[in-house]
């Protein structure tokens, strides 16, 4: 029976509260021990678990397993970032573009990121070519968007094909000098961008980060599917309600949190869910 392992665990811990039983999670292949309120003991929890929908218990066990695998995948990705951070290069100052890219304000230029895709917040104190002294004083750390080799190639092509004009010989010479300077700067940015992209691409391939990131995404999808399964299964007891409330977090938790104060239909639902969770914990 799906509840057999749960009941045995509960009876073996008479001084354990239901909440501690949940934290313990004596999980078998199709069973999970759960707890909700701090006042009752393991034997009472066992009785409620016996009355709970076994299909829901099994689904919650799969949910816990999926959540554990996601945590492990994220930990592995963080470990990879720590292992490679000293080999990951900072972008050359010449290809740094707009500041505060961590706010997502640039749509056509990529932000500078580390090997696992986190924003790189640069210390601005040594960026003397790119930033004024006043800017460096007012903003000590920021993330920059980056010029890419593809965009620099297009820009260089436009400069080279542009017809230089001027109303006077002096104006023509001035405009030609500006175009020549722009071409040189563009050529330099192109060269630096190509080197930077080649090196970061090499390190990404060498580190296996894409496989680690793929595992995180797959684990997230598995957790959402497990949470969806729970949402369709009826609960029979307050314990079951708490299992369903716990499974809200991956998919709807953030939405409900943001909507809790809204005078909208979603706000009403969020407050109702909050009340159900609180009452079920108090009653259990």
Short mmCIF file of C-alpha atoms in Angstrom, two decimals:
data_model
loop_
_atom_site.label_atom_id
_atom_site.label_comp_id
_atom_site.label_asym_id
_atom_site.label_seq_id
_atom_site.Cartn_x
_atom_site.Cartn_y
_atom_site.Cartn_z
CA UNK A 1 0.00 0.00 0.00
CA UNK A 2 1.24 3.53 -0.75
CA UNK A 3 0.84 4.63 2.87
CA UNK A 4 2.62 1.68 4.47
CA UNK A 5 6.05 3.29 4.67
CA UNK A 6 4.54 6.55 5.92
CA UNK A 7 2.58 4.90 8.71
CA UNK A 8 5.59 2.91 9.86
CA UNK A 9 7.69 6.03 10.00
CA UNK A 10 5.04 7.95 11.90
CA UNK A 11 4.50 5.23 14.49
CA UNK A 12 8.26 4.99 15.04
CA UNK A 13 8.49 8.67 15.96
CA UNK A 14 5.78 9.35 18.61
CA UNK A 15 7.37 12.64 19.68
CA UNK A 16 7.70 14.00 16.18
CA UNK A 17 5.30 16.71 15.09
CA UNK A 18 3.61 16.58 11.74
CA UNK A 19 5.66 19.51 10.49
CA UNK A 20 8.87 17.74 11.45
CA UNK A 21 7.59 14.63 9.75
CA UNK A 22 7.19 16.66 6.56
CA UNK A 23 10.74 17.97 6.90
CA UNK A 24 11.96 14.41 7.44
CA UNK A 25 10.19 13.21 4.29
CA UNK A 26 10.45 9.46 4.72
CA UNK A 27 9.96 8.98 0.96
CA UNK A 28 9.63 5.60 -0.72
CA UNK A 29 8.96 4.88 -4.36
CA UNK A 30 5.30 5.88 -4.11
CA UNK A 31 5.02 7.35 -0.64
CA UNK A 32 5.97 10.53 1.21
CA UNK A 33 5.64 11.33 4.87
CA UNK A 34 4.04 14.74 5.45
CA UNK A 35 3.31 17.10 8.35
CA UNK A 36 1.45 20.34 8.72
CA UNK A 37 0.91 21.62 12.24
CA UNK A 38 3.30 21.79 15.15
CA UNK A 39 0.84 20.68 17.87
CA UNK A 40 -0.02 17.09 16.94
CA UNK A 41 2.21 14.03 17.15
CA UNK A 42 3.31 11.46 14.60
CA UNK A 43 0.57 8.95 15.43
CA UNK A 44 -2.14 11.55 14.66
CA UNK A 45 -0.40 12.44 11.43
CA UNK A 46 -0.32 8.76 10.54
CA UNK A 47 -4.08 8.56 10.99
CA UNK A 48 -4.66 11.48 8.66
CA UNK A 49 -2.25 10.10 6.11
CA UNK A 50 -4.18 6.85 6.16
CA UNK A 51 -7.32 8.80 5.25
CA UNK A 52 -5.60 10.88 2.56
CA UNK A 53 -5.91 10.14 -1.14
CA UNK A 54 -3.10 7.63 -1.89
CA UNK A 55 -2.89 9.00 -5.44
CA UNK A 56 -2.12 12.44 -4.01
CA UNK A 57 0.50 10.99 -1.63
CA UNK A 58 2.23 9.25 -4.54
CA UNK A 59 2.11 12.40 -6.68
CA UNK A 60 3.60 14.42 -3.84
CA UNK A 61 6.41 11.90 -3.54
CA UNK A 62 7.22 12.47 -7.21
CA UNK A 63 7.04 16.21 -6.62
CA UNK A 64 9.55 16.01 -3.74
CA UNK A 65 11.87 13.90 -5.87
CA UNK A 66 11.66 16.41 -8.75
CA UNK A 67 12.34 19.31 -6.38
CA UNK A 68 15.40 17.54 -4.99
CA UNK A 69 16.77 16.87 -8.47
CA UNK A 70 16.29 20.51 -9.43
CA UNK A 71 18.16 21.66 -6.33
CA UNK A 72 21.00 19.26 -7.16
CA UNK A 73 21.15 20.50 -10.77
CA UNK A 74 21.29 24.13 -9.62
CA UNK A 75 23.99 23.31 -7.08
CA UNK A 76 26.05 21.63 -9.81
CA UNK A 77 25.70 24.70 -12.03
CA UNK A 78 26.81 26.99 -9.20
CA UNK A 79 29.78 24.72 -8.54
CA UNK A 80 30.73 24.92 -12.22
CA UNK A 81 30.60 28.73 -12.07
CA UNK A 82 32.94 28.74 -9.07
CA UNK A 83 35.34 26.34 -10.75
CA UNK A 84 35.64 28.42 -13.91
CA UNK A 85 35.31 32.00 -12.66
CA UNK A 86 39.07 32.57 -12.54
CA UNK A 87 39.46 31.52 -16.17
CA UNK A 88 36.50 33.49 -17.48
CA UNK A 89 37.74 36.71 -19.12
CA UNK A 90 36.32 40.19 -18.64
CA UNK A 91 35.30 41.83 -21.88
CA UNK A 92 37.84 44.39 -23.18
CA UNK A 93 36.98 47.94 -22.25
CA UNK A 94 36.78 48.94 -25.93
CA UNK A 95 33.71 46.74 -26.55
CA UNK A 96 31.82 47.82 -23.44
CA UNK A 97 28.74 49.77 -24.46
CA UNK A 98 25.78 50.93 -22.33
CA UNK A 99 25.87 50.74 -18.52
CA UNK A 100 23.21 49.22 -16.21
CA UNK A 101 22.55 46.34 -18.58
CA UNK A 102 21.49 44.28 -15.55
CA UNK A 103 18.19 46.18 -15.69
CA UNK A 104 17.39 44.61 -19.05
CA UNK A 105 17.26 47.97 -20.79
CA UNK A 106 19.13 46.95 -23.95
CA UNK A 107 17.32 44.78 -26.48
CA UNK A 108 19.79 44.77 -29.38
CA UNK A 109 23.03 44.27 -27.45
CA UNK A 110 23.88 41.38 -25.12
CA UNK A 111 24.84 42.07 -21.52
CA UNK A 112 28.18 40.89 -20.20
CA UNK A 113 27.60 37.63 -18.34
CA UNK A 114 29.62 34.95 -16.61
CA UNK A 115 29.96 31.36 -17.75
CA UNK A 116 26.52 30.34 -16.44
CA UNK A 117 24.74 33.45 -17.67
CA UNK A 118 24.71 35.71 -14.61
CA UNK A 119 25.25 39.44 -15.07
CA UNK A 120 28.85 40.56 -14.57
CA UNK A 121 28.91 43.67 -12.37
CA UNK A 122 32.15 45.45 -13.21
CA UNK A 123 34.15 47.64 -10.88
CA UNK A 124 34.14 50.96 -12.73
CA UNK A 125 37.19 52.50 -11.02
CA UNK A 126 39.66 51.24 -13.64
CA UNK A 127 37.50 51.90 -16.71
CA UNK A 128 39.20 55.19 -17.48
CA UNK A 129 38.81 54.99 -21.26
CA UNK A 130 35.13 54.24 -21.18
CA UNK A 131 33.86 56.34 -18.27
CA UNK A 132 34.33 59.83 -16.93
CA UNK A 133 35.69 60.38 -13.42
CA UNK A 134 32.31 61.67 -12.28
CA UNK A 135 30.51 58.58 -13.60
CA UNK A 136 33.01 56.30 -11.84
CA UNK A 137 32.46 58.14 -8.57
CA UNK A 138 28.67 57.99 -8.79
CA UNK A 139 28.40 54.39 -9.97
CA UNK A 140 31.06 52.08 -8.60
CA UNK A 141 29.66 48.82 -10.05
CA UNK A 142 27.53 48.11 -13.08
CA UNK A 143 26.96 45.64 -15.91
CA UNK A 144 27.65 46.74 -19.49
CA UNK A 145 26.14 45.70 -22.76
CA UNK A 146 28.69 44.47 -25.29
CA UNK A 147 29.48 45.22 -28.91
CA UNK A 148 29.34 41.98 -30.91
CA UNK A 149 31.51 40.96 -33.84
CA UNK A 150 28.47 40.58 -36.09
CA UNK A 151 27.28 44.11 -35.39
CA UNK A 152 30.77 45.55 -35.77
CA UNK A 153 31.15 43.87 -39.15
CA UNK A 154 27.94 45.51 -40.34
CA UNK A 155 29.01 48.89 -38.94
CA UNK A 156 32.43 48.62 -40.55
CA UNK A 157 30.88 47.78 -43.90
CA UNK A 158 28.65 50.84 -43.73
CA UNK A 159 31.57 53.14 -42.90
CA UNK A 160 33.68 51.76 -45.74
CA UNK A 161 30.88 52.17 -48.26
CA UNK A 162 29.76 55.58 -47.10
CA UNK A 163 30.39 58.43 -49.50
CA UNK A 164 32.14 61.27 -47.71
CA UNK A 165 31.00 64.76 -48.67
CA UNK A 166 31.67 68.33 -47.54
CA UNK A 167 30.63 71.80 -48.60
CA UNK A 168 34.23 72.99 -48.53
CA UNK A 169 37.61 71.31 -48.79
CA UNK A 170 38.11 71.89 -45.09
CA UNK A 171 34.75 70.31 -44.26
CA UNK A 172 35.45 67.40 -46.58
CA UNK A 173 38.83 66.82 -44.94
CA UNK A 174 37.26 67.00 -41.49
CA UNK A 175 34.51 64.53 -42.44
CA UNK A 176 37.02 62.19 -44.04
CA UNK A 177 39.21 62.27 -40.95
CA UNK A 178 36.20 61.45 -38.78
CA UNK A 179 35.25 58.54 -41.06
CA UNK A 180 38.83 57.20 -41.03
CA UNK A 181 38.92 57.40 -37.24
CA UNK A 182 35.55 55.62 -36.98
CA UNK A 183 36.79 52.87 -39.30
CA UNK A 184 39.92 52.33 -37.19
CA UNK A 185 37.88 52.18 -33.98
CA UNK A 186 35.41 49.80 -35.58
CA UNK A 187 38.20 47.55 -36.81
CA UNK A 188 39.66 47.43 -33.31
CA UNK A 189 36.29 46.62 -31.71
CA UNK A 190 35.72 43.91 -34.31
CA UNK A 191 39.08 42.32 -33.60
CA UNK A 192 38.59 42.43 -29.82
CA UNK A 193 35.00 41.19 -30.02
CA UNK A 194 36.05 38.23 -32.17
CA UNK A 195 38.81 37.29 -29.73
CA UNK A 196 36.51 37.62 -26.71
CA UNK A 197 33.71 35.60 -28.31
CA UNK A 198 36.14 32.89 -29.42
CA UNK A 199 37.65 32.56 -25.94
CA UNK A 200 34.33 32.54 -24.07
CA UNK A 201 32.93 30.06 -26.58
CA UNK A 202 35.96 27.81 -26.08
CA UNK A 203 35.57 27.91 -22.30
CA UNK A 204 31.84 27.20 -22.47
CA UNK A 205 32.50 24.13 -24.61
CA UNK A 206 35.41 22.98 -22.46
CA UNK A 207 33.47 23.34 -19.20
CA UNK A 208 30.35 21.51 -20.37
CA UNK A 209 28.17 24.35 -19.10
CA UNK A 210 25.53 23.90 -21.78
CA UNK A 211 24.79 20.38 -20.58
CA UNK A 212 24.55 21.62 -16.98
CA UNK A 213 22.18 24.42 -17.99
CA UNK A 214 20.08 21.99 -20.02
CA UNK A 215 19.76 19.73 -16.99
CA UNK A 216 18.49 22.65 -14.89
CA UNK A 217 15.86 23.52 -17.51
CA UNK A 218 14.75 19.90 -17.81
CA UNK A 219 14.55 19.61 -14.02
CA UNK A 220 12.45 22.77 -13.86
CA UNK A 221 10.04 21.34 -16.42
CA UNK A 222 9.83 18.07 -14.47
CA UNK A 223 9.03 19.95 -11.27
CA UNK A 224 6.28 21.94 -13.00
CA UNK A 225 4.78 18.75 -14.43
CA UNK A 226 4.82 17.15 -10.97
CA UNK A 227 3.14 20.23 -9.50
CA UNK A 228 0.52 20.17 -12.27
CA UNK A 229 -0.24 16.52 -11.51
CA UNK A 230 -0.89 17.35 -7.86
CA UNK A 231 -3.23 20.21 -8.75
CA UNK A 232 -5.60 17.82 -10.56
CA UNK A 233 -5.80 15.24 -7.76
CA UNK A 234 -8.48 15.72 -5.04
CA UNK A 235 -7.38 16.06 -1.40
CA UNK A 236 -9.30 14.25 1.38
CA UNK A 237 -7.78 15.82 4.50
CA UNK A 238 -6.07 19.01 5.71
CA UNK A 239 -2.78 17.18 5.13
CA UNK A 240 -3.69 16.87 1.47
CA UNK A 241 -4.53 20.55 1.28
CA UNK A 242 -1.09 21.39 2.58
CA UNK A 243 0.52 19.11 0.01
CA UNK A 244 -1.37 20.91 -2.73
CA UNK A 245 -0.45 24.30 -1.27
CA UNK A 246 3.23 23.29 -1.19
CA UNK A 247 3.04 22.28 -4.86
CA UNK A 248 1.72 25.73 -5.83
CA UNK A 249 5.12 27.35 -5.43
CA UNK A 250 6.90 26.21 -8.64
CA UNK A 251 4.20 27.34 -11.04
CA UNK A 252 1.86 29.79 -9.36
CA UNK A 253 3.56 30.82 -6.14
CA UNK A 254 5.17 33.98 -7.46
CA UNK A 255 2.00 35.03 -9.29
CA UNK A 256 -0.12 34.55 -6.18
CA UNK A 257 2.42 36.44 -4.09
CA UNK A 258 2.35 39.41 -6.45
CA UNK A 259 -1.46 39.35 -6.66
CA UNK A 260 -2.22 39.03 -2.95
CA UNK A 261 -3.09 42.73 -2.57
CA UNK A 262 -4.89 43.19 -5.89
CA UNK A 263 -8.60 43.94 -6.12
CA UNK A 264 -8.89 41.61 -9.09
CA UNK A 265 -10.16 38.10 -9.66
CA UNK A 266 -6.63 36.78 -9.34
CA UNK A 267 -6.20 38.73 -6.11
CA UNK A 268 -9.36 37.11 -4.66
CA UNK A 269 -8.04 33.68 -5.64
CA UNK A 270 -4.63 34.40 -4.08
CA UNK A 271 -6.19 35.45 -0.77
CA UNK A 272 -8.49 32.42 -0.79
CA UNK A 273 -5.53 30.09 -1.33
CA UNK A 274 -3.68 31.83 1.49
CA UNK A 275 -6.66 31.33 3.81
CA UNK A 276 -7.03 27.67 2.88
CA UNK A 277 -3.35 27.08 3.58
CA UNK A 278 -3.52 28.79 6.98
CA UNK A 279 -6.74 27.09 8.09
CA UNK A 280 -5.55 23.66 6.97
CA UNK A 281 -2.37 24.08 9.00
CA UNK A 282 -4.29 25.26 12.07
CA UNK A 283 -6.83 22.41 11.86
CA UNK A 284 -4.43 19.59 11.15
#
